[in-house]
mmCIF file of C-alpha atoms in Angstrom:
data_model
loop_
_atom_site.group_PDB
_atom_site.id
_atom_site.type_symbol
_atom_site.label_atom_id
_atom_site.label_comp_id
_atom_site.label_asym_id
_atom_site.label_seq_id
_atom_site.Cartn_x
_atom_site.Cartn_y
_atom_site.Cartn_z
ATOM 1 C CA UNK B 840 0.000 0.000 0.000
ATOM 2 C CA UNK B 841 2.889 2.365 0.635
ATOM 3 C CA UNK B 842 4.099 2.269 -3.002
ATOM 4 C CA UNK B 843 0.662 3.407 -4.209
ATOM 5 C CA UNK B 844 0.777 6.468 -1.972
ATOM 6 C CA UNK B 845 4.141 7.536 -3.358
ATOM 7 C CA UNK B 846 2.575 8.191 -6.768
ATOM 8 C CA UNK B 847 -0.495 10.042 -5.493
ATOM 9 C CA UNK B 848 0.341 13.726 -5.216
ATOM 10 C CA UNK B 849 -3.141 15.285 -5.429
ATOM 11 C CA UNK B 850 -6.537 14.643 -3.818
ATOM 12 C CA UNK B 851 -7.855 13.442 -7.194
ATOM 13 C CA UNK B 852 -5.738 12.241 -10.087
ATOM 14 C CA UNK B 853 -6.909 11.223 -13.541
ATOM 15 C CA UNK B 854 -5.092 8.858 -15.836
ATOM 16 C CA UNK B 855 -3.602 9.442 -19.242
ATOM 17 C CA UNK B 856 -6.845 8.504 -21.043
ATOM 18 C CA UNK B 857 -8.777 11.327 -19.367
ATOM 19 C CA UNK B 858 -5.951 13.763 -20.022
ATOM 20 C CA UNK B 859 -5.731 12.671 -23.656
ATOM 21 C CA UNK B 860 -9.497 13.091 -24.058
ATOM 22 C CA UNK B 861 -9.299 16.623 -22.670
ATOM 23 C CA UNK B 862 -6.453 17.554 -25.016
ATOM 24 C CA UNK B 863 -8.259 15.964 -27.973
ATOM 25 C CA UNK B 864 -11.463 17.858 -27.241
ATOM 26 C CA UNK B 865 -9.713 21.213 -26.879
ATOM 27 C CA UNK B 866 -7.034 20.970 -29.550
ATOM 28 C CA UNK B 867 -8.607 18.833 -32.273
ATOM 29 C CA UNK B 868 -12.332 19.392 -31.748
ATOM 30 C CA UNK B 869 -11.695 23.032 -30.731
ATOM 31 C CA UNK B 870 -13.982 22.947 -27.680
ATOM 32 C CA UNK B 871 -13.344 25.745 -25.209
ATOM 33 C CA UNK B 872 -11.743 24.657 -21.938
ATOM 34 C CA UNK B 873 -14.915 25.159 -19.910
ATOM 35 C CA UNK B 874 -17.015 23.142 -22.363
ATOM 36 C CA UNK B 875 -14.388 20.399 -22.315
ATOM 37 C CA UNK B 876 -14.579 20.186 -18.520
ATOM 38 C CA UNK B 877 -18.367 20.019 -18.809
ATOM 39 C CA UNK B 878 -18.175 17.315 -21.493
ATOM 40 C CA UNK B 879 -15.918 15.171 -19.292
ATOM 41 C CA UNK B 880 -18.484 15.540 -16.520
ATOM 42 C CA UNK B 881 -21.437 14.768 -18.794
ATOM 43 C CA UNK B 882 -19.792 11.817 -20.530
ATOM 44 C CA UNK B 883 -17.827 10.202 -17.719
ATOM 45 C CA UNK B 884 -19.107 11.744 -14.490
ATOM 46 C CA UNK B 885 -15.713 13.314 -13.797
ATOM 47 C CA UNK B 886 -15.431 16.623 -12.020
ATOM 48 C CA UNK B 887 -12.397 18.033 -13.831
ATOM 49 C CA UNK B 888 -11.656 21.709 -13.280
ATOM 50 C CA UNK B 889 -10.851 24.078 -16.108
ATOM 51 C CA UNK B 890 -7.451 24.593 -14.491
ATOM 52 C CA UNK B 891 -6.754 20.870 -14.767
ATOM 53 C CA UNK B 892 -7.775 20.869 -18.431
ATOM 54 C CA UNK B 893 -5.408 23.784 -19.023
ATOM 55 C CA UNK B 894 -2.611 21.892 -17.233
ATOM 56 C CA UNK B 895 -3.224 18.819 -19.433
ATOM 57 C CA UNK B 896 -2.838 21.003 -22.525
ATOM 58 C CA UNK B 897 0.431 22.384 -21.175
ATOM 59 C CA UNK B 898 1.681 18.895 -20.353
ATOM 60 C CA UNK B 899 0.886 17.694 -23.873
ATOM 61 C CA UNK B 900 2.638 20.698 -25.381
ATOM 62 C CA UNK B 901 5.687 19.919 -23.269
ATOM 63 C CA UNK B 902 5.729 16.345 -24.547
ATOM 64 C CA UNK B 903 5.651 17.606 -28.134
ATOM 65 C CA UNK B 904 8.464 20.131 -27.693
ATOM 66 C CA UNK B 905 11.364 17.748 -28.488
ATOM 67 C CA UNK B 906 9.736 16.688 -31.767
ATOM 68 C CA UNK B 907 8.916 20.271 -32.726
ATOM 69 C CA UNK B 908 12.577 21.175 -32.158
ATOM 70 C CA UNK B 909 13.635 18.314 -34.460
ATOM 71 C CA UNK B 910 11.259 19.481 -37.199
ATOM 72 C CA UNK B 911 12.122 23.198 -37.084
ATOM 73 C CA UNK B 912 15.371 22.979 -39.090
ATOM 74 C CA UNK B 913 13.477 21.294 -41.929
ATOM 75 C CA UNK B 914 10.540 23.696 -42.120
ATOM 76 C CA UNK B 915 11.796 25.532 -45.189
ATOM 77 C CA UNK B 916 11.860 22.294 -47.172
ATOM 78 C CA UNK B 917 8.374 21.219 -46.093
ATOM 79 C CA UNK B 918 5.566 22.289 -48.386
ATOM 80 C CA UNK B 919 2.462 23.660 -46.737
ATOM 81 C CA UNK B 920 0.382 23.295 -49.877
ATOM 82 C CA UNK B 921 -2.198 20.493 -50.002
ATOM 83 C CA UNK B 922 -0.968 17.320 -51.707
ATOM 84 C CA UNK B 923 -3.469 17.751 -54.539
ATOM 85 C CA UNK B 924 -1.718 20.994 -55.494
ATOM 86 C CA UNK B 925 1.703 19.331 -55.566
ATOM 87 C CA UNK B 926 0.772 16.911 -58.339
ATOM 88 C CA UNK B 927 1.584 18.210 -61.800
ATOM 89 C CA UNK B 928 -1.332 17.952 -64.199
ATOM 90 C CA UNK B 929 -0.776 17.346 -67.870
ATOM 91 C CA UNK B 930 -3.269 19.316 -69.929
ATOM 92 C CA UNK B 931 -3.352 18.212 -73.455
#
């Protein structure tokens, strides 16, 4: 029982699935933070504060930072045009 307590640092802690759902709802589905907290309550019965949702977003951003730093030097060679515009069309 002692080893379990070592990992618990808050009164309530949610796992990575809840955190991932919050980040998905805010960053991909573009739900505002308060609506995301409400959705987690409505869907799963979880009382997640807007501050927690904001912390999950910050945590996810921190996890992405090393990959973003690896991509940055190659940005100039990466096309931002849609793939359909990169294909040359032969007319004639």
